[in-house]
Amino acid sequence: MNEILLRLKELLFPSIADVAVLSVDVNIAIVRVDVRCTAAGASCPGCGAWSAQVHGSYLRFPADVPSSGRSVVLQLRVRRFACRTAECGRHTFVEQIPGLTRRHSQRTERLRSTLTAIGLALAGRPGSRLADIVGAPTSRSTVLRLVEALPEPEVPAPRVVGVDEYATRKGRHYGTVLVDVETRRPVDLLPDRESSSLAAWLAQRPGIEVVCRTAPFFAEGASLGAPQAVQVADRWHLWHNLSEAAERSIAQHRRCLRVLVSETPETPETEPDPAEESSGSPWPTGHRFADRTRTVHATVHALVEAGHSRRAIQRQLGMTSRTVKRYADAAKPEDLFTGQWQTRTSVLDEYKTYLDDRWNEGRTNAWKLWEEIVPLGYKGSYQRVRAYLRQNAPRRGPLQPVLPRPGPSPDGFSAALKPSPRPNTST
């Protein structure tokens, strides 16, 4: 019998000393192990004095790691010892088994570490589900408390630090996040993004050699707190800023790209079809809407002439029956160019004749023309006037270069007060 209990002790508690297994009770749902401590005494947690005087004993039932999907509970009899030191505030204390129990704990150290590992991997709710499956049921709050009770890991002093801002409430509250660039792990969070806070944090860590920063106020803090460090920009911000600058540059010179495409020698120059010009089509050849409409119209009519039914055309082109009917009933593509944006009125329509006359007189400055029509009642923007003049520039000649918007000047103000001729709206 003693040999069997010894083997059970080696099987259940292989790395824990001073533990004896008295009996094991196994049923369908739970395994109960009767255990007691065999140490001669224990050390007082208050003063550290050794005591072997037993004051009493009681039973504890800590849960252990499950076995074959069944819960394991220890029936552990622990002893209460009397402290012999008169100056100690503890008169009695309970023994703890190293590696197995701790004070006020309802789980063994093995089960506690298992649930902590599950919580670190899956967090609260998923970790609780997995614990129920393996046979150690617990709540999500308990899993999170075990994770929060872990001591802070010792982080080595970083050599390369990345500094950036984060928002606890966007547009209102911002802080500073510091990241170890070499390990790609967050190091610390500062409650604000002031240069003084960053300088104080860097001054406590003289081993920092490189600071990757973004904003100018971070540069000031890095210079004050770590003058020995080299300040650089990280790769992501470099590529992000470069892409934004390239996008802005291309957007500002998109008309130059259109001129280059039109002047490419590989593109043959095609003369406009006189039939299309005389048809009164609102879109000339080359407009993407007009070209797409003409292509679909030709495809639909070609399939109709080939003997395909409208239902077959609908399946082949992926259109609705109403769209196929509209293209098939139109005799020419220009019949479909109705009800679009080209028929909408503009606040500039009343003043286009005046702008054309002034342009023909040699007044080609868009800003000056806009200043002239504002006293006449024009309530639109300068960009609309500039776009209209630029759109019609090929048949008139190039626009004069427009400088950045000047501030209000006495000349412009006096010119605005002078009466100007009303636009000629007669046709």
GROMACS .gro file of C-alpha atoms in nm:
model
  427
    1MET     CA    1   0.000   0.000   0.000
    2ASN     CA    2   0.279   0.240   0.089
    3GLU     CA    3   0.447   0.164  -0.242
    4ILE     CA    4   0.127   0.250  -0.431
    5LEU     CA    5   0.089   0.582  -0.245
    6LEU     CA    6   0.452   0.662  -0.315
    7ARG     CA    7   0.399   0.605  -0.685
    8LEU     CA    8   0.087   0.822  -0.678
    9LYS     CA    9   0.288   1.098  -0.513
   10GLU     CA   10   0.555   1.075  -0.785
   11LEU     CA   11   0.285   1.075  -1.051
   12LEU     CA   12   0.074   1.362  -0.916
   13PHE     CA   13   0.339   1.583  -0.753
   14PRO     CA   14   0.672   1.498  -0.915
   15SER     CA   15   0.847   1.828  -0.834
   16ILE     CA   16   0.694   1.910  -0.494
   17ALA     CA   17   0.865   1.800  -0.175
   18ASP     CA   18   0.717   1.733   0.170
   19VAL     CA   19   0.383   1.612   0.034
   20ALA     CA   20   0.220   1.276   0.103
   21VAL     CA   21  -0.077   1.127  -0.085
   22LEU     CA   22  -0.315   0.950   0.151
   23SER     CA   23  -0.590   0.839  -0.092
   24VAL     CA   24  -0.745   0.906  -0.433
   25ASP     CA   25  -1.122   0.903  -0.496
   26VAL     CA   26  -1.227   0.895  -0.864
   27ASN     CA   27  -1.579   0.933  -1.001
   28ILE     CA   28  -1.731   1.035  -1.334
   29ALA     CA   29  -1.690   1.413  -1.300
   30ILE     CA   30  -1.424   1.477  -1.037
   31VAL     CA   31  -1.102   1.333  -0.893
   32ARG     CA   32  -1.046   1.400  -0.521
   33VAL     CA   33  -0.693   1.356  -0.384
   34ASP     CA   34  -0.636   1.346  -0.007
   35VAL     CA   35  -0.300   1.516   0.063
   36ARG     CA   36  -0.109   1.634   0.369
   37CYS     CA   37   0.220   1.812   0.431
   38THR     CA   38   0.504   1.611   0.591
   39ALA     CA   39   0.736   1.900   0.687
   40ALA     CA   40   0.840   1.921   1.053
   41GLY     CA   41   0.756   2.292   1.078
   42ALA     CA   42   0.731   2.621   0.887
   43SER     CA   43   0.872   2.971   0.888
   44CYS     CA   44   0.661   3.263   1.010
   45PRO     CA   45   0.580   3.499   0.716
   46GLY     CA   46   0.598   3.800   0.951
   47CYS     CA   47   0.933   3.759   1.128
   48GLY     CA   48   1.080   3.455   0.951
   49ALA     CA   49   1.125   3.253   1.271
   50TRP     CA   50   1.100   2.876   1.248
   51SER     CA   51   0.821   2.710   1.443
   52ALA     CA   52   0.725   2.345   1.497
   53GLN     CA   53   0.455   2.406   1.758
   54VAL     CA   54   0.122   2.306   1.604
   55HIS     CA   55  -0.167   2.523   1.713
   56GLY     CA   56  -0.433   2.344   1.507
   57SER     CA   57  -0.527   2.224   1.157
   58TYR     CA   58  -0.806   2.249   0.902
   59LEU     CA   59  -0.890   2.132   0.549
   60ARG     CA   60  -0.836   2.327   0.227
   61PHE     CA   61  -0.979   2.225  -0.109
   62PRO     CA   62  -0.769   2.391  -0.380
   63ALA     CA   63  -0.844   2.297  -0.741
   64ASP     CA   64  -0.561   2.136  -0.939
   65VAL     CA   65  -0.495   2.086  -1.309
   66PRO     CA   66  -0.760   1.861  -1.469
   67SER     CA   67  -0.695   1.498  -1.557
   68SER     CA   68  -0.851   1.344  -1.873
   69GLY     CA   69  -1.110   1.623  -1.885
   70ARG     CA   70  -1.217   1.570  -1.522
   71SER     CA   71  -1.169   1.829  -1.250
   72VAL     CA   72  -0.910   1.752  -0.982
   73VAL     CA   73  -0.957   1.881  -0.625
   74LEU     CA   74  -0.706   1.840  -0.344
   75GLN     CA   75  -0.827   1.768   0.006
   76LEU     CA   76  -0.528   1.924   0.179
   77ARG     CA   77  -0.492   1.926   0.556
   78VAL     CA   78  -0.282   2.222   0.658
   79ARG     CA   79  -0.149   2.299   1.006
   80ARG     CA   80  -0.153   2.627   1.194
   81PHE     CA   81   0.169   2.695   1.385
   82ALA     CA   82   0.228   2.924   1.681
   83CYS     CA   83   0.495   3.192   1.643
   84ARG     CA   84   0.731   3.197   1.941
   85THR     CA   85   0.865   3.549   1.876
   86ALA     CA   86   0.708   3.793   2.123
   87GLU     CA   87   0.772   4.101   1.904
   88CYS     CA   88   0.598   3.944   1.602
   89GLY     CA   89   0.249   4.066   1.533
   90ARG     CA   90   0.142   3.721   1.416
   91HIS     CA   91   0.057   3.484   1.698
   92THR     CA   92  -0.028   3.198   1.460
   93PHE     CA   93   0.026   3.132   1.092
   94VAL     CA   94  -0.070   2.865   0.839
   95GLU     CA   95   0.189   2.661   0.655
   96GLN     CA   96   0.218   2.696   0.277
   97ILE     CA   97   0.361   2.429   0.047
   98PRO     CA   98   0.607   2.589  -0.199
   99GLY     CA   99   0.504   2.523  -0.558
  100LEU     CA  100   0.158   2.402  -0.459
  101THR     CA  101  -0.035   2.661  -0.253
  102ARG     CA  102  -0.032   3.028  -0.166
  103ARG     CA  103  -0.223   3.234   0.090
  104HIS     CA  104  -0.599   3.280   0.022
  105SER     CA  105  -0.569   3.097  -0.312
  106GLN     CA  106  -0.841   2.858  -0.429
  107ARG     CA  107  -0.619   2.701  -0.695
  108THR     CA  108  -0.284   2.531  -0.696
  109GLU     CA  109   0.013   2.707  -0.852
  110ARG     CA  110   0.002   2.466  -1.146
  111LEU     CA  111  -0.361   2.546  -1.228
  112ARG     CA  112  -0.301   2.916  -1.174
  113SER     CA  113  -0.015   2.920  -1.425
  114THR     CA  114  -0.224   2.717  -1.674
  115LEU     CA  115  -0.517   2.961  -1.659
  116THR     CA  116  -0.277   3.254  -1.683
  117ALA     CA  117  -0.125   3.112  -2.001
  118ILE     CA  118  -0.473   3.063  -2.147
  119GLY     CA  119  -0.562   3.422  -2.059
  120LEU     CA  120  -0.247   3.557  -2.219
  121ALA     CA  121  -0.322   3.367  -2.539
  122LEU     CA  122  -0.701   3.414  -2.567
  123ALA     CA  123  -0.802   3.690  -2.319
  124GLY     CA  124  -1.114   3.664  -2.104
  125ARG     CA  125  -1.422   3.522  -2.275
  126PRO     CA  126  -1.247   3.281  -2.519
  127GLY     CA  127  -1.010   3.174  -2.240
  128SER     CA  128  -1.306   3.092  -2.016
  129ARG     CA  129  -1.458   2.875  -2.290
  130LEU     CA  130  -1.133   2.682  -2.339
  131ALA     CA  131  -1.095   2.632  -1.962
  132ASP     CA  132  -1.443   2.479  -1.949
  133ILE     CA  133  -1.349   2.240  -2.230
  134VAL     CA  134  -1.027   2.117  -2.066
  135GLY     CA  135  -1.198   2.062  -1.731
  136ALA     CA  136  -1.109   2.374  -1.530
  137PRO     CA  137  -1.425   2.587  -1.540
  138THR     CA  138  -1.377   2.951  -1.450
  139SER     CA  139  -1.521   3.291  -1.537
  140ARG     CA  140  -1.377   3.541  -1.781
  141SER     CA  141  -1.327   3.791  -1.497
  142THR     CA  142  -1.109   3.541  -1.310
  143VAL     CA  143  -0.897   3.481  -1.619
  144LEU     CA  144  -0.844   3.855  -1.660
  145ARG     CA  145  -0.760   3.900  -1.291
  146LEU     CA  146  -0.494   3.629  -1.315
  147VAL     CA  147  -0.339   3.807  -1.614
  148GLU     CA  148  -0.347   4.143  -1.438
  149ALA     CA  149  -0.179   3.991  -1.130
  150LEU     CA  150   0.130   3.902  -1.330
  151PRO     CA  151   0.436   4.112  -1.241
  152GLU     CA  152   0.557   4.367  -1.491
  153PRO     CA  153   0.819   4.211  -1.716
  154GLU     CA  154   1.168   4.350  -1.695
  155VAL     CA  155   1.226   4.542  -2.014
  156PRO     CA  156   1.590   4.602  -2.109
  157ALA     CA  157   1.692   4.959  -2.175
  158PRO     CA  158   1.621   5.033  -2.542
  159ARG     CA  159   1.892   5.154  -2.777
  160VAL     CA  160   1.668   5.277  -3.062
  161VAL     CA  161   1.343   5.444  -2.955
  162GLY     CA  162   1.048   5.535  -3.177
  163VAL     CA  163   0.836   5.831  -3.062
  164ASP     CA  164   0.486   5.898  -3.191
  165GLU     CA  165   0.155   6.036  -3.068
  166TYR     CA  166  -0.168   5.852  -2.993
  167ALA     CA  167  -0.518   5.978  -2.920
  168THR     CA  168  -0.731   5.875  -2.625
  169ARG     CA  169  -0.998   6.107  -2.769
  170LYS     CA  170  -0.930   6.221  -3.123
  171GLY     CA  171  -0.895   6.595  -3.154
  172ARG     CA  172  -0.892   6.651  -2.776
  173HIS     CA  173  -0.660   6.431  -2.571
  174TYR     CA  174  -0.325   6.306  -2.704
  175GLY     CA  175  -0.037   6.120  -2.549
  176THR     CA  176   0.305   5.988  -2.647
  177VAL     CA  177   0.388   5.625  -2.718
  178LEU     CA  178   0.748   5.504  -2.707
  179VAL     CA  179   0.845   5.187  -2.892
  180ASP     CA  180   1.165   4.984  -2.896
  181VAL     CA  181   1.233   4.985  -3.269
  182GLU     CA  182   1.468   4.685  -3.256
  183THR     CA  183   1.219   4.454  -3.080
  184ARG     CA  184   0.906   4.632  -3.212
  185ARG     CA  185   0.748   4.632  -2.868
  186PRO     CA  186   0.591   4.928  -2.682
  187VAL     CA  187   0.807   5.053  -2.397
  188ASP     CA  188   0.604   5.323  -2.224
  189LEU     CA  189   0.309   5.562  -2.259
  190LEU     CA  190   0.325   5.929  -2.161
  191PRO     CA  191   0.003   6.111  -2.064
  192ASP     CA  192   0.069   6.406  -2.297
  193ARG     CA  193   0.277   6.498  -2.600
  194GLU     CA  194   0.474   6.785  -2.449
  195SER     CA  195   0.843   6.811  -2.525
  196SER     CA  196   0.922   6.846  -2.152
  197SER     CA  197   0.765   6.506  -2.072
  198LEU     CA  198   0.963   6.336  -2.349
  199ALA     CA  199   1.285   6.510  -2.240
  200ALA     CA  200   1.239   6.392  -1.880
  201TRP     CA  201   1.178   6.033  -1.996
  202LEU     CA  202   1.483   6.028  -2.221
  203ALA     CA  203   1.706   6.187  -1.954
  204GLN     CA  204   1.647   5.884  -1.729
  205ARG     CA  205   1.778   5.650  -2.001
  206PRO     CA  206   2.123   5.766  -2.111
  207GLY     CA  207   2.182   5.452  -2.318
  208ILE     CA  208   1.953   5.564  -2.602
  209GLU     CA  209   2.151   5.615  -2.922
  210VAL     CA  210   1.884   5.675  -3.191
  211VAL     CA  211   1.546   5.850  -3.169
  212CYS     CA  212   1.292   5.799  -3.448
  213ARG     CA  213   1.051   6.090  -3.421
  214THR     CA  214   0.782   6.258  -3.630
  215ALA     CA  215   0.654   6.596  -3.501
  216PRO     CA  216   0.873   6.905  -3.442
  217PHE     CA  217   0.789   6.919  -3.069
  218PHE     CA  218   0.929   6.565  -3.039
  219ALA     CA  219   1.251   6.692  -3.195
  220GLU     CA  220   1.279   6.957  -2.924
  221GLY     CA  221   1.221   6.703  -2.648
  222ALA     CA  222   1.474   6.461  -2.796
  223SER     CA  223   1.736   6.735  -2.821
  224LEU     CA  224   1.688   6.830  -2.455
  225GLY     CA  225   1.658   6.481  -2.308
  226ALA     CA  226   1.904   6.287  -2.525
  227PRO     CA  227   2.154   6.524  -2.688
  228GLN     CA  228   2.384   6.230  -2.760
  229ALA     CA  229   2.121   6.049  -2.970
  230VAL     CA  230   2.082   6.076  -3.346
  231GLN     CA  231   1.736   6.186  -3.462
  232VAL     CA  232   1.596   6.011  -3.768
  233ALA     CA  233   1.262   5.961  -3.941
  234ASP     CA  234   1.118   5.612  -3.961
  235ARG     CA  235   1.063   5.433  -4.289
  236TRP     CA  236   0.683   5.438  -4.278
  237HIS     CA  237   0.658   5.817  -4.239
  238LEU     CA  238   0.918   5.870  -4.511
  239TRP     CA  239   0.721   5.665  -4.763
  240HIS     CA  240   0.390   5.811  -4.645
  241ASN     CA  241   0.509   6.169  -4.682
  242LEU     CA  242   0.667   6.090  -5.020
  243SER     CA  243   0.346   5.933  -5.152
  244GLU     CA  244   0.139   6.231  -5.037
  245ALA     CA  245   0.379   6.477  -5.198
  246ALA     CA  246   0.379   6.280  -5.524
  247GLU     CA  247  -0.001   6.262  -5.525
  248ARG     CA  248  -0.032   6.638  -5.471
  249SER     CA  249   0.222   6.711  -5.743
  250ILE     CA  250   0.048   6.486  -5.996
  251ALA     CA  251  -0.291   6.635  -5.909
  252GLN     CA  252  -0.159   6.988  -5.964
  253HIS     CA  253  -0.005   6.897  -6.303
  254ARG     CA  254  -0.266   6.657  -6.435
  255ARG     CA  255  -0.338   6.889  -6.728
  256CYS     CA  256   0.026   6.868  -6.830
  257LEU     CA  257  -0.008   6.490  -6.842
  258ARG     CA  258  -0.309   6.522  -7.071
  259VAL     CA  259  -0.109   6.745  -7.307
  260LEU     CA  260   0.174   6.491  -7.315
  261VAL     CA  261  -0.067   6.208  -7.392
  262SER     CA  262  -0.227   6.406  -7.675
  263GLU     CA  263   0.115   6.489  -7.823
  264THR     CA  264   0.243   6.128  -7.811
  265PRO     CA  265   0.345   6.024  -8.167
  266GLU     CA  266   0.214   5.669  -8.121
  267THR     CA  267  -0.139   5.803  -8.089
  268PRO     CA  268  -0.269   5.873  -8.441
  269GLU     CA  269  -0.454   6.194  -8.484
  270THR     CA  270  -0.809   6.131  -8.593
  271GLU     CA  271  -1.025   6.395  -8.742
  272PRO     CA  272  -1.369   6.431  -8.587
  273ASP     CA  273  -1.652   6.275  -8.773
  274PRO     CA  274  -1.856   6.550  -8.944
  275ALA     CA  275  -2.170   6.347  -8.877
  276GLU     CA  276  -2.097   6.354  -8.505
  277GLU     CA  277  -2.026   6.728  -8.507
  278SER     CA  278  -2.344   6.801  -8.692
  279SER     CA  279  -2.550   6.572  -8.473
  280GLY     CA  280  -2.536   6.818  -8.185
  281SER     CA  281  -2.395   6.561  -7.942
  282PRO     CA  282  -2.305   6.722  -7.608
  283TRP     CA  283  -1.997   6.493  -7.579
  284PRO     CA  284  -1.719   6.503  -7.839
  285THR     CA  285  -1.524   6.193  -7.942
  286GLY     CA  286  -1.285   6.095  -7.663
  287HIS     CA  287  -1.519   6.157  -7.370
  288ARG     CA  288  -1.526   5.843  -7.157
  289PHE     CA  289  -1.905   5.843  -7.116
  290ALA     CA  290  -1.963   5.898  -7.486
  291ASP     CA  291  -1.713   5.630  -7.593
  292ARG     CA  292  -1.857   5.375  -7.351
  293THR     CA  293  -2.212   5.449  -7.466
  294ARG     CA  294  -2.117   5.420  -7.834
  295THR     CA  295  -1.932   5.091  -7.772
  296VAL     CA  296  -2.222   4.932  -7.583
  297HIS     CA  297  -2.471   5.060  -7.840
  298ALA     CA  298  -2.270   4.906  -8.126
  299THR     CA  299  -2.233   4.575  -7.938
  300VAL     CA  300  -2.604   4.547  -7.863
  301HIS     CA  301  -2.708   4.626  -8.220
  302ALA     CA  302  -2.449   4.382  -8.359
  303LEU     CA  303  -2.594   4.103  -8.145
  304VAL     CA  304  -2.950   4.195  -8.246
  305GLU     CA  305  -2.855   4.185  -8.615
  306ALA     CA  306  -2.685   3.846  -8.558
  307GLY     CA  307  -3.021   3.703  -8.446
  308HIS     CA  308  -2.973   3.692  -8.067
  309SER     CA  309  -3.274   3.751  -7.848
  310ARG     CA  310  -3.279   4.029  -7.596
  311ARG     CA  311  -3.277   3.780  -7.310
  312ALA     CA  312  -2.963   3.619  -7.454
  313ILE     CA  313  -2.801   3.963  -7.489
  314GLN     CA  314  -2.895   4.036  -7.130
  315ARG     CA  315  -2.719   3.719  -7.005
  316GLN     CA  316  -2.417   3.767  -7.230
  317LEU     CA  317  -2.349   4.133  -7.140
  318GLY     CA  318  -2.462   4.113  -6.778
  319MET     CA  319  -2.726   4.385  -6.818
  320THR     CA  320  -3.082   4.419  -6.705
  321SER     CA  321  -3.364   4.375  -6.953
  322ARG     CA  322  -3.453   4.742  -6.924
  323THR     CA  323  -3.100   4.852  -7.015
  324VAL     CA  324  -3.085   4.616  -7.316
  325LYS     CA  325  -3.421   4.748  -7.436
  326ARG     CA  326  -3.303   5.109  -7.405
  327TYR     CA  327  -2.989   5.044  -7.612
  328ALA     CA  328  -3.174   4.833  -7.871
  329ASP     CA  329  -3.451   5.089  -7.921
  330ALA     CA  330  -3.207   5.380  -7.970
  331ALA     CA  331  -3.133   5.432  -8.340
  332LYS     CA  332  -2.806   5.612  -8.268
  333PRO     CA  333  -2.591   5.660  -7.956
  334GLU     CA  334  -2.667   6.032  -7.942
  335ASP     CA  335  -3.027   5.949  -7.853
  336LEU     CA  336  -2.899   5.821  -7.518
  337PHE     CA  337  -2.717   6.148  -7.433
  338THR     CA  338  -3.009   6.307  -7.251
  339GLY     CA  339  -3.086   6.397  -6.895
  340GLN     CA  340  -2.721   6.419  -6.790
  341TRP     CA  341  -2.513   6.685  -6.616
  342GLN     CA  342  -2.450   6.886  -6.932
  343THR     CA  343  -2.806   7.025  -6.923
  344ARG     CA  344  -2.778   7.165  -6.570
  345THR     CA  345  -2.773   7.539  -6.518
  346SER     CA  346  -2.480   7.716  -6.353
  347VAL     CA  347  -2.454   8.039  -6.155
  348LEU     CA  348  -2.201   8.148  -6.417
  349ASP     CA  349  -2.433   8.114  -6.719
  350GLU     CA  350  -2.554   8.474  -6.691
  351TYR     CA  351  -2.199   8.609  -6.701
  352LYS     CA  352  -2.042   8.388  -6.969
  353THR     CA  353  -2.119   8.637  -7.247
  354TYR     CA  354  -1.953   8.915  -7.047
  355LEU     CA  355  -1.648   8.697  -6.981
  356ASP     CA  356  -1.622   8.606  -7.351
  357ASP     CA  357  -1.636   8.972  -7.453
  358ARG     CA  358  -1.372   9.074  -7.200
  359TRP     CA  359  -1.154   8.782  -7.312
  360ASN     CA  360  -1.179   8.894  -7.673
  361GLU     CA  361  -1.078   9.243  -7.560
  362GLY     CA  362  -0.753   9.096  -7.425
  363ARG     CA  363  -0.842   9.072  -7.055
  364THR     CA  364  -0.725   8.715  -6.983
  365ASN     CA  365  -0.651   8.734  -6.610
  366ALA     CA  366  -0.904   8.507  -6.438
  367TRP     CA  367  -0.868   8.679  -6.101
  368LYS     CA  368  -0.937   9.027  -6.247
  369LEU     CA  369  -1.236   8.898  -6.442
  370TRP     CA  370  -1.375   8.743  -6.125
  371GLU     CA  371  -1.333   9.078  -5.944
  372GLU     CA  372  -1.526   9.248  -6.226
  373ILE     CA  373  -1.833   9.021  -6.217
  374VAL     CA  374  -1.867   9.010  -5.838
  375PRO     CA  375  -2.012   9.368  -5.823
  376LEU     CA  376  -2.245   9.267  -6.107
  377GLY     CA  377  -2.414   9.013  -5.881
  378TYR     CA  378  -2.206   8.697  -5.929
  379LYS     CA  379  -2.215   8.491  -5.608
  380GLY     CA  380  -2.003   8.195  -5.718
  381SER     CA  381  -1.639   8.118  -5.646
  382TYR     CA  382  -1.324   8.223  -5.824
  383GLN     CA  383  -1.243   7.859  -5.904
  384ARG     CA  384  -1.560   7.829  -6.115
  385VAL     CA  385  -1.458   8.131  -6.325
  386ARG     CA  386  -1.105   8.000  -6.363
  387ALA     CA  387  -1.231   7.654  -6.465
  388TYR     CA  388  -1.462   7.801  -6.729
  389LEU     CA  389  -1.184   8.014  -6.879
  390ARG     CA  390  -0.937   7.725  -6.870
  391GLN     CA  391  -1.189   7.488  -7.032
  392ASN     CA  392  -1.235   7.725  -7.325
  393ALA     CA  393  -0.870   7.831  -7.344
  394PRO     CA  394  -0.778   7.613  -7.651
  395ARG     CA  395  -1.004   7.818  -7.878
  396ARG     CA  396  -0.905   8.147  -7.717
  397GLY     CA  397  -0.539   8.121  -7.635
  398PRO     CA  398  -0.350   8.044  -7.314
  399LEU     CA  399  -0.446   8.191  -6.978
  400GLN     CA  400  -0.217   8.442  -6.816
  401PRO     CA  401  -0.034   8.299  -6.516
  402VAL     CA  402  -0.235   8.358  -6.198
  403LEU     CA  403  -0.036   8.441  -5.886
  404PRO     CA  404  -0.153   8.344  -5.535
  405ARG     CA  405  -0.459   8.528  -5.416
  406PRO     CA  406  -0.363   8.881  -5.312
  407GLY     CA  407  -0.514   9.050  -5.013
  408PRO     CA  408  -0.764   9.333  -5.045
  409SER     CA  409  -0.598   9.638  -5.199
  410PRO     CA  410  -0.719   9.998  -5.229
  411ASP     CA  411  -0.711   9.970  -5.608
  412GLY     CA  412  -0.921   9.657  -5.614
  413PHE     CA  413  -1.164   9.801  -5.362
  414SER     CA  414  -1.206  10.126  -5.558
  415ALA     CA  415  -1.242   9.934  -5.882
  416ALA     CA  416  -1.514   9.726  -5.724
  417LEU     CA  417  -1.703  10.043  -5.631
  418LYS     CA  418  -1.691  10.186  -5.984
  419PRO     CA  419  -2.001  10.117  -6.190
  420SER     CA  420  -1.941   9.857  -6.455
  421PRO     CA  421  -2.147   9.790  -6.764
  422ARG     CA  422  -2.417   9.528  -6.724
  423PRO     CA  423  -2.350   9.201  -6.907
  424ASN     CA  424  -2.504   9.175  -7.248
  425THR     CA  425  -2.755   8.897  -7.208
  426SER     CA  426  -2.925   8.949  -7.544
  427THR     CA  427  -2.874   8.670  -7.795
   0.00000   0.00000   0.00000
